[in-house]
Amino acid sequence: MPVWTLYGLKQGKVSQRWPAVGGDDGQSGVLGFPRFDPAQCQSGCRDCADACLPQAITLKEGGGVNVDYGRCVQCQLCVTACPSGAFTLSSDWAFGVRAREDLVWAQAANSAAGQTLKREIRKVFGRSLHVRHVDAGSCNGCESELQALNNPYYNLHRLGVFFTPSPRFADLLLVTGPVTYAMKGPLLAAYEGMPEPRFVMAAGTCACSGGTNGGGYACGRGLDGLLPVDVWLPGCPPNPAAFIHALLMLLQRLPQRVRGGHLMEDGDGR
Amino acid sequence: MNAPLLQDLAPSQLPERARALLESGGRLQMAYAWFPDGAIELRYLAAARPKVFEIWRVRPENGTAPSLAAVAPLLSWYEREIADLCGVRFEGRPEPDPLVLLPGARASAPPLTPGADLRIDYTPQFARLPEIAGPDRADVQVLPFGPVRGDVLESAQFLFLYIGEAILHYLPKLFFKHRGMEKRFEGLNAPFAPVLAERVSGVDSVAHALACCQALEAAAGCAVPPRAHWLRVLLAELERLYNHLHYLGHLCHTTTLKVGEAQGKYLEELAKQINGRLAGSRFLRGLVIPGGLHREPRLDGLRESLARLQEQFAPYAEMLETSTTHLDRLITTGVLPRRTAFDQGASGPIERASGLDRDLRRDHPYAAYDELKFPVALRTAGDAHARQQVRLAEIESSLALIRAVLDELPEGPVHAECTPPPGSEGLGWAESPRGSLYYAVHVGSDGRIARMKIKSPSFSNWRAFPFTVHDTNMMDYAIDEASFGLTVAGCDR
């Protein structure tokens, strides 16, 4: 159909160079996880914890608060609730980590043991990855952003990452949703159907911890204890650039950017 | 928003009342149950005449009420859901199977019973199939597809009974994604409600937050500042915009129009990036709260970015409407007759493509819609092409509405105090990109939410969809499904 070919050519190239240097990640203005500054935190105050529906912020015994970004749904209500500015808006969204503990805010940026993850990953997969996605009860927000990865702007294919319909051809099981009672069986069956070596990504806050939607009579609380997770990617939902970062992090083509709940400059987390 | 009229009916009065409503041109919108003071109560929402909703309040006798499904077929799913989740028995139900609870799932008590310590035991079972008769029955094959499907898709299982290319019967098995969202609202304070509502169906975040907050505002009797009303229109139309653009790209995917797919999804991406700059969220989350808006959105540059988007959209729309290979696959595909659309409760662009002239924004105005003029797109063919045309027209009208809001936006605050008092109730609604969305809230004696009913448009449209698949062919299925633009998360909740 030449008219569409001509039309397509006239649109020009819109794919971004990102994550290569100089590319636009397309997330201008998008808010990430609220940044926490314990120096600003007033003791005896519980306003942030009271404003946090998924209990990402909880009170510490003896004062202060615990912050677990693996439970955060980025509603930003804590930023408004905090009277002393300990929580501030940020654009920190590239929060993929290999160890769940790294999503919990810690005083020092500590690297958990066993960080080096299967060293052979690059050797085995080269620079390519085939992904089987399983929706285990998401709100469709994560799917919307995963589908966006294949639009011409992000053009995931150019990075060697493909979605595959069969678990038998898949290297990575990418799971969204808190895992409903009905999807637990099909999810485990998809994992069983994958050849070794295989990897698992908990994508979105629901899959990391249940978020606001987990628990209750019909849901679990994400993948913890259900499958061996290699990458945790919280976010409600993670934006397409965050997905790309987490996928490339798995392939060891990009460094992890978060340790102990701190976002680091590129390179620090290597 | 006009307050609905509340009327008490005895169970025996229901069938007659439903018949009278339908004969006068009215339509039932939803039904649900809740447990005031431990006793079960049914609620039916009826649109009797323009701008006024009626709520029928019915106390079942011995946990039993007459089924209205034979009078108003769209109620069948509501009755099945109420039976599953609240334990009401409906006498004379034409479809006796459970709906929300999957075959093989047994709840220790009906899940919405107050205070029940619940557990679901689940041993997966194959769905009960319709009996196959006739001389060719040995040739009929059953294809179960899902719940994990190809590509990046939501989980649902579809059963096809087919011979060769011909689909004889189609049975969608949904509710694999049932998360018990309505129950999760119970015990929450009002400020948390939109956080949860935005996560019922992610791509309808604004509509859900809006309907939810309007229900709470109706319960509280609070007045939302005019500026917040206008900005809510802006957010709702931005949501329609990116959803409809996605829809066009996805529809092109199924007709294998590759460049059309790429362009539709690129335009969707541009719309989402506009959202990100405006709200800090590509899904426009975190702005709509009870009493107005959480904060001012960033409006600088919006007019210019939308103008650029519209410049790219116009030739794209024209190309879609003139590409014969694309149109050949849409015209006469997945026809939903007007009568079926009405009886089965189709909603939004689906019913408007089948000749039903209804739109909550005009018929039951909320936010600032009563101060704005806009056309309601209408087609009569009821096929996939008509559904594309309705969406194309709605994109144009959304862009015009956003410009009108920017032109006439009043100054002032965007938030007012809003706390629903103990024992109050309220109904909120919104015309989401997929159709009519209702939230009904009941506040308990402790001031916390005691019950939140969510009626999503996809719940209505999944009910109507199979009628366009029976007796068609496999080749058209993907196109037909894409042309409905359904979500599973909204339906399953």
XYZ file of N, CA, C and O in Angstrom, chain A residues 15-16 37 39 74 113 141-142 149 158 188 191-192 261 266:
60
model
N 11.930 7.342 16.849
C 12.527 6.571 17.937
C 13.625 7.381 18.607
O 14.386 8.082 17.945
N 13.696 7.260 19.934
C 14.690 8.005 20.695
C 15.979 7.206 20.829
O 15.966 5.977 20.792
N 13.917 12.577 53.304
C 15.068 13.170 53.986
C 14.829 13.101 55.484
O 14.111 13.937 56.049
N 16.474 13.926 57.944
C 16.909 15.078 58.733
C 15.753 16.053 58.949
O 15.728 16.798 59.929
N 3.108 5.775 44.460
C 3.368 7.114 43.911
C 2.129 8.006 43.912
O 1.922 8.786 42.986
N 24.212 -8.709 49.850
C 25.051 -9.835 49.429
C 24.437 -10.524 48.220
O 23.238 -10.514 48.026
N -2.785 -0.803 33.987
C -1.864 0.323 33.860
C -0.498 -0.167 33.395
O 0.101 0.388 32.475
N 0.015 -1.244 34.022
C 1.309 -1.797 33.626
C 1.263 -2.279 32.174
O 2.212 -2.076 31.422
N 5.970 0.184 25.018
C 7.370 -0.115 24.692
C 7.548 -0.430 23.214
O 8.616 -0.243 22.660
N 14.633 -2.420 18.959
C 15.981 -1.953 18.585
C 16.988 -2.338 19.650
O 18.192 -2.357 19.401
N 2.210 -19.965 37.634
C 3.208 -20.983 37.961
C 3.418 -21.933 36.779
O 4.540 -22.370 36.507
N 5.740 -20.347 34.357
C 7.120 -20.428 34.838
C 7.683 -21.821 34.609
O 8.806 -21.988 34.129
N 6.870 -22.838 34.944
C 7.300 -24.225 34.760
C 7.605 -24.513 33.296
O 8.469 -25.333 32.981
N 17.198 2.311 48.877
C 16.196 3.342 48.691
C 16.743 4.660 48.185
O 16.028 5.634 48.058
N 24.331 7.663 37.673
C 24.758 6.511 36.884
C 26.209 6.187 37.197
O 27.053 7.069 37.245
